[in-house]
Amino acid sequence: MTVKTLHDLHRPLGGTGLIVSPLGLGTVKLGRDQGVKYPNGFKIPDDQHAQMLLKMAKDMGINLIDTAPAYGTSEERLGPLLRGQRQDWVIVSKVGEEFEAGQSSHDFSPEHTRKSVERSLKRLETDFIDLVLVHSDGNDLAVLNDSGVYQALADLKREGKIRGFGFSGKTVEGGLLALREGDCAMVTYNLNEQGEKPVLDYAAAHGKGILIKKALASGHVCLSPGVDPVQASFQLLFEHPAVASAIVGTIDPLHLVHNVATAAAVIRRQA
């Protein structure tokens, strides 16, 4: 039996010009094991395991990789791990949240935004980042209206250092404002939480990009016996026309294969 892949299911991310796989690889587990909300503990994989995981993802048609300064050493590790493969990946990173000595802190100022992107470029060993999202602290409207972070990202886009920008927020109001003025929103949407659906609806109506975070409720989805939670989750996500890609942060090769095969089957059935 041939494993289903995502190679022929890539789609546009709104109007960014980026073409992405319907699943993206989240890399928080490559760099951070403190203060993360997963049901089971895990060990940060070594370089060999990480390299194998990235190769598997690429071979199965995943071209979107999601990282952030707040993901511990994730960006620093990805730079060397992706050497010679830059053209194969759409890289998403973030600004606004830092994680040091086990603690998160936030800074959305234009100065910090620029410094953060310049640092990410160095860490990732690249001349540009495809998409940079604001890592909101939950005060979405204040971040967007008062901090100057979006203006700083717009300047960086004009300079060619990033190709698109958007917002990873926690409220409907934040998501809507983020899409009006930016390229993309990363939204929580899963079988347990669908409160941000109006953001998806707006994106579909206005040709904006949507990435899904917590697609599998960070591994917490539980359904009645006999129902595959991954399949049920992807059915919900991919039936919405705004959803370009769901970020799934697994470091388990078997989970990765299952996620890809399930997503491919669901999307083909819905087409």
Tab-separated table of C-alpha atoms in Angstrom:
chain	number	residue	atom	x	y	z
A	1	MET	CA	0.000	0.000	0.000
A	2	THR	CA	1.411	3.417	-0.934
A	3	VAL	CA	1.323	6.071	1.747
A	4	LYS	CA	-0.829	9.050	0.814
A	5	THR	CA	1.165	12.294	0.577
A	6	LEU	CA	0.381	16.003	0.358
A	7	HIS	CA	2.555	16.839	-2.675
A	8	ASP	CA	-0.357	17.527	-5.011
A	9	LEU	CA	-2.549	19.200	-2.372
A	10	HIS	CA	-0.563	22.412	-1.826
A	11	ARG	CA	-2.682	25.565	-1.847
A	12	PRO	CA	-2.305	29.359	-1.730
A	13	LEU	CA	-2.042	31.075	1.658
A	14	GLY	CA	-4.539	33.858	1.012
A	15	GLY	CA	-3.037	36.587	-1.133
A	16	THR	CA	0.531	36.220	0.159
A	17	GLY	CA	1.802	34.475	-2.978
A	18	LEU	CA	2.967	31.606	-0.753
A	19	ILE	CA	1.917	28.067	-1.681
A	20	VAL	CA	1.713	25.809	1.359
A	21	SER	CA	1.007	22.212	2.262
A	22	PRO	CA	-2.270	21.615	4.136
A	23	LEU	CA	-0.266	20.429	7.138
A	24	GLY	CA	2.644	22.375	8.582
A	25	LEU	CA	5.270	21.052	10.969
A	26	GLY	CA	5.292	22.864	14.294
A	27	THR	CA	8.709	22.870	15.956
A	28	VAL	CA	8.152	23.953	19.553
A	29	LYS	CA	9.241	20.444	20.632
A	30	LEU	CA	12.596	20.867	18.881
A	31	GLY	CA	13.560	23.662	21.248
A	32	ARG	CA	11.490	23.776	24.400
A	33	ASP	CA	10.086	21.306	26.914
A	34	GLN	CA	9.129	23.715	29.725
A	35	GLY	CA	5.772	25.442	30.072
A	36	VAL	CA	4.177	23.619	27.141
A	37	LYS	CA	0.617	22.363	27.244
A	38	TYR	CA	0.784	18.770	26.093
A	39	PRO	CA	-0.888	15.868	27.916
A	40	ASN	CA	2.307	13.788	27.978
A	41	GLY	CA	5.892	14.724	28.728
A	42	PHE	CA	8.461	14.418	25.957
A	43	LYS	CA	12.187	14.573	25.378
A	44	ILE	CA	13.588	17.183	22.980
A	45	PRO	CA	14.893	15.146	20.033
A	46	ASP	CA	18.581	15.159	19.149
A	47	ASP	CA	19.814	16.464	15.774
A	48	GLN	CA	19.722	13.047	14.133
A	49	HIS	CA	16.077	12.475	15.104
A	50	ALA	CA	15.147	16.035	14.125
A	51	GLN	CA	16.860	15.651	10.733
A	52	MET	CA	15.003	12.388	10.119
A	53	LEU	CA	11.693	14.019	11.052
A	54	LEU	CA	12.287	16.964	8.695
A	55	LYS	CA	13.237	14.615	5.848
A	56	MET	CA	10.127	12.516	6.440
A	57	ALA	CA	7.941	15.626	6.470
A	58	LYS	CA	9.462	16.864	3.200
A	59	ASP	CA	9.189	13.443	1.543
A	60	MET	CA	5.481	13.343	2.451
A	61	GLY	CA	4.817	16.733	0.912
A	62	ILE	CA	4.991	19.060	3.914
A	63	ASN	CA	6.683	22.339	2.955
A	64	LEU	CA	5.535	24.599	5.816
A	65	ILE	CA	7.581	24.843	8.983
A	66	ASP	CA	6.480	26.866	12.002
A	67	THR	CA	8.918	28.215	14.573
A	68	ALA	CA	9.306	31.170	16.954
A	69	PRO	CA	11.790	32.849	19.295
A	70	ALA	CA	9.497	31.681	22.112
A	71	TYR	CA	10.177	28.054	21.133
A	72	GLY	CA	13.468	27.941	23.018
A	73	THR	CA	16.295	26.846	20.714
A	74	SER	CA	14.014	25.895	17.791
A	75	GLU	CA	15.180	28.621	15.371
A	76	GLU	CA	18.861	28.109	16.216
A	77	ARG	CA	18.559	24.380	15.546
A	78	LEU	CA	16.554	24.768	12.337
A	79	GLY	CA	19.192	26.978	10.707
A	80	PRO	CA	21.838	24.210	10.452
A	81	LEU	CA	19.234	21.447	10.043
A	82	LEU	CA	17.752	23.127	6.941
A	83	ARG	CA	21.074	24.092	5.337
A	84	GLY	CA	20.900	23.673	1.563
A	85	GLN	CA	17.111	23.221	1.639
A	86	ARG	CA	15.875	26.821	1.861
A	87	GLN	CA	14.016	26.598	-1.452
A	88	ASP	CA	12.084	23.549	-0.177
A	89	TRP	CA	10.449	25.253	2.813
A	90	VAL	CA	7.984	28.013	3.612
A	91	ILE	CA	9.249	29.273	6.975
A	92	VAL	CA	6.887	30.902	9.470
A	93	SER	CA	8.319	32.587	12.559
A	94	LYS	CA	7.013	35.063	15.132
A	95	VAL	CA	7.772	38.262	17.019
A	96	GLY	CA	6.614	39.607	20.355
A	97	GLU	CA	7.209	36.738	22.769
A	98	GLU	CA	10.537	35.731	24.275
A	99	PHE	CA	11.252	32.653	26.362
A	100	GLU	CA	14.269	32.692	28.656
A	101	ALA	CA	15.128	30.790	31.827
A	102	GLY	CA	11.755	29.063	31.760
A	103	GLN	CA	9.784	32.316	31.597
A	104	SER	CA	7.832	34.039	28.820
A	105	SER	CA	7.913	37.810	28.338
A	106	HIS	CA	6.454	40.087	25.667
A	107	ASP	CA	7.702	43.134	23.763
A	108	PHE	CA	5.766	44.426	20.751
A	109	SER	CA	7.694	47.664	20.225
A	110	PRO	CA	8.920	48.491	16.684
A	111	GLU	CA	12.532	48.399	17.926
A	112	HIS	CA	12.187	44.932	19.402
A	113	THR	CA	10.219	43.700	16.386
A	114	ARG	CA	13.017	44.673	14.014
A	115	LYS	CA	15.697	43.275	16.317
A	116	SER	CA	13.753	40.022	16.675
A	117	VAL	CA	13.363	39.539	12.901
A	118	GLU	CA	17.057	40.326	12.284
A	119	ARG	CA	17.984	37.760	14.939
A	120	SER	CA	15.626	35.160	13.415
A	121	LEU	CA	17.215	35.713	9.985
A	122	LYS	CA	20.641	34.956	11.491
A	123	ARG	CA	19.463	31.950	13.473
A	124	LEU	CA	17.606	30.469	10.515
A	125	GLU	CA	20.547	31.241	8.193
A	126	THR	CA	18.311	32.868	5.592
A	127	ASP	CA	17.986	36.221	3.787
A	128	PHE	CA	14.219	36.352	4.235
A	129	ILE	CA	11.430	34.768	6.281
A	130	ASP	CA	8.306	33.839	4.347
A	131	LEU	CA	5.816	34.839	7.035
A	132	VAL	CA	6.209	36.532	10.419
A	133	LEU	CA	3.325	36.479	12.886
A	134	VAL	CA	2.847	38.557	16.017
A	135	HIS	CA	2.842	36.189	19.016
A	136	SER	CA	0.065	37.914	20.981
A	137	ASP	CA	-0.135	37.884	24.782
A	138	GLY	CA	-3.942	37.871	24.522
A	139	ASN	CA	-4.430	41.655	24.593
A	140	ASP	CA	-4.942	41.512	20.842
A	141	LEU	CA	-6.489	44.913	20.157
A	142	ALA	CA	-3.987	46.765	22.342
A	143	VAL	CA	-1.090	44.978	20.647
A	144	LEU	CA	-2.382	45.867	17.189
A	145	ASN	CA	-3.522	49.418	17.912
A	146	ASP	CA	-0.927	50.724	20.352
A	147	SER	CA	2.426	48.967	19.906
A	148	GLY	CA	3.518	49.795	16.345
A	149	VAL	CA	4.338	46.128	15.683
A	150	TYR	CA	2.361	45.918	12.426
A	151	GLN	CA	3.983	49.059	11.024
A	152	ALA	CA	7.416	47.622	11.798
A	153	LEU	CA	6.491	44.380	10.013
A	154	ALA	CA	5.130	46.309	7.021
A	155	ASP	CA	8.497	48.124	6.803
A	156	LEU	CA	10.386	44.806	6.957
A	157	LYS	CA	8.156	43.443	4.192
A	158	ARG	CA	8.926	46.457	2.004
A	159	GLU	CA	12.638	45.848	2.616
A	160	GLY	CA	12.273	42.216	1.451
A	161	LYS	CA	13.279	40.717	4.801
A	162	ILE	CA	9.860	39.083	5.179
A	163	ARG	CA	7.368	38.149	2.462
A	164	GLY	CA	4.220	38.461	4.547
A	165	PHE	CA	3.043	39.222	8.075
A	166	GLY	CA	0.101	38.538	10.303
A	167	PHE	CA	-1.091	37.723	13.779
A	168	SER	CA	-1.382	34.726	16.076
A	169	GLY	CA	-4.002	35.937	18.518
A	170	LYS	CA	-6.633	34.792	20.959
A	171	THR	CA	-9.760	36.824	20.188
A	172	VAL	CA	-12.204	37.262	17.322
A	173	GLU	CA	-11.775	41.052	17.425
A	174	GLY	CA	-7.994	40.719	17.216
A	175	GLY	CA	-8.181	38.249	14.371
A	176	LEU	CA	-10.514	40.448	12.335
A	177	LEU	CA	-8.391	43.573	12.812
A	178	ALA	CA	-5.231	41.588	12.062
A	179	LEU	CA	-6.661	40.400	8.735
A	180	ARG	CA	-7.876	43.848	7.718
A	181	GLU	CA	-4.366	45.246	7.978
A	182	GLY	CA	-2.172	42.169	7.444
A	183	ASP	CA	-1.817	39.084	5.293
A	184	CYS	CA	-2.650	36.195	7.589
A	185	ALA	CA	-4.064	35.110	10.936
A	186	MET	CA	-3.173	32.036	12.938
A	187	VAL	CA	-6.322	30.916	14.707
A	188	THR	CA	-7.264	28.300	17.292
A	189	TYR	CA	-9.895	26.051	15.732
A	190	ASN	CA	-10.559	22.447	16.672
A	191	LEU	CA	-13.244	20.041	17.851
A	192	ASN	CA	-13.205	21.631	21.305
A	193	GLU	CA	-12.869	25.317	20.399
A	194	GLN	CA	-14.615	27.013	17.473
A	195	GLY	CA	-15.173	30.494	18.924
A	196	GLU	CA	-12.849	32.136	16.370
A	197	LYS	CA	-14.797	30.860	13.354
A	198	PRO	CA	-15.849	34.451	12.400
A	199	VAL	CA	-12.161	35.113	11.648
A	200	LEU	CA	-12.142	32.177	9.221
A	201	ASP	CA	-15.350	33.419	7.610
A	202	TYR	CA	-13.877	36.906	7.140
A	203	ALA	CA	-10.702	35.456	5.632
A	204	ALA	CA	-12.690	33.362	3.153
A	205	ALA	CA	-14.699	36.422	2.076
A	206	HIS	CA	-11.635	38.681	1.695
A	207	GLY	CA	-8.978	36.325	0.308
A	208	LYS	CA	-6.791	36.374	3.428
A	209	GLY	CA	-4.595	33.557	4.722
A	210	ILE	CA	-5.508	31.321	7.651
A	211	LEU	CA	-3.201	28.979	9.539
A	212	ILE	CA	-4.680	26.793	12.275
A	213	LYS	CA	-2.976	26.292	15.629
A	214	LYS	CA	-4.022	23.656	18.185
A	215	ALA	CA	-5.693	21.745	15.342
A	216	LEU	CA	-5.714	18.614	17.498
A	217	ALA	CA	-6.310	20.595	20.719
A	218	SER	CA	-2.616	20.098	21.628
A	219	GLY	CA	-3.214	16.346	21.749
A	220	HIS	CA	-6.185	16.622	24.096
A	221	VAL	CA	-8.987	15.712	21.668
A	222	CYS	CA	-11.035	12.754	22.919
A	223	LEU	CA	-14.073	11.370	21.158
A	224	SER	CA	-16.381	8.416	21.538
A	225	PRO	CA	-14.839	4.976	21.010
A	226	GLY	CA	-14.253	4.012	17.391
A	227	VAL	CA	-13.934	7.592	16.129
A	228	ASP	CA	-10.467	8.619	14.932
A	229	PRO	CA	-9.904	12.035	16.560
A	230	VAL	CA	-7.381	13.059	13.905
A	231	GLN	CA	-9.780	12.280	11.087
A	232	ALA	CA	-12.680	14.061	12.809
A	233	SER	CA	-10.451	17.088	13.490
A	234	PHE	CA	-9.245	17.355	9.899
A	235	GLN	CA	-12.785	16.938	8.556
A	236	LEU	CA	-13.829	19.982	10.574
A	237	LEU	CA	-10.800	22.072	9.566
A	238	PHE	CA	-10.579	21.374	5.874
A	239	GLU	CA	-14.262	21.789	5.148
A	240	HIS	CA	-13.756	25.512	5.826
A	241	PRO	CA	-12.577	27.224	2.618
A	242	ALA	CA	-10.342	29.722	4.447
A	243	VAL	CA	-8.061	27.099	6.009
A	244	ALA	CA	-4.776	26.906	4.108
A	245	SER	CA	-2.793	24.816	6.580
A	246	ALA	CA	-2.989	23.299	10.048
A	247	ILE	CA	0.178	23.343	12.150
A	248	VAL	CA	0.764	20.027	13.904
A	249	GLY	CA	3.741	19.778	16.226
A	250	THR	CA	4.618	16.117	16.423
A	251	ILE	CA	8.052	14.580	16.959
A	252	ASP	CA	6.691	11.033	16.599
A	253	PRO	CA	7.291	9.642	13.063
A	254	LEU	CA	4.246	7.347	13.305
A	255	HIS	CA	1.999	10.262	14.248
A	256	LEU	CA	3.432	12.262	11.346
A	257	VAL	CA	2.671	9.493	8.824
A	258	HIS	CA	-0.836	9.022	10.246
A	259	ASN	CA	-1.539	12.775	10.222
A	260	VAL	CA	-0.411	13.147	6.598
A	261	ALA	CA	-2.309	10.099	5.335
A	262	THR	CA	-5.460	11.172	7.193
A	263	ALA	CA	-5.299	14.785	5.972
A	264	ALA	CA	-4.720	13.637	2.386
A	265	ALA	CA	-7.683	11.233	2.531
A	266	VAL	CA	-10.006	13.827	4.099
A	267	ILE	CA	-9.102	16.581	1.605
A	268	ARG	CA	-9.485	14.274	-1.393
A	269	ARG	CA	-12.881	13.100	-0.147
A	270	GLN	CA	-14.063	16.677	0.358
A	271	ALA	CA	-12.878	17.840	-3.093
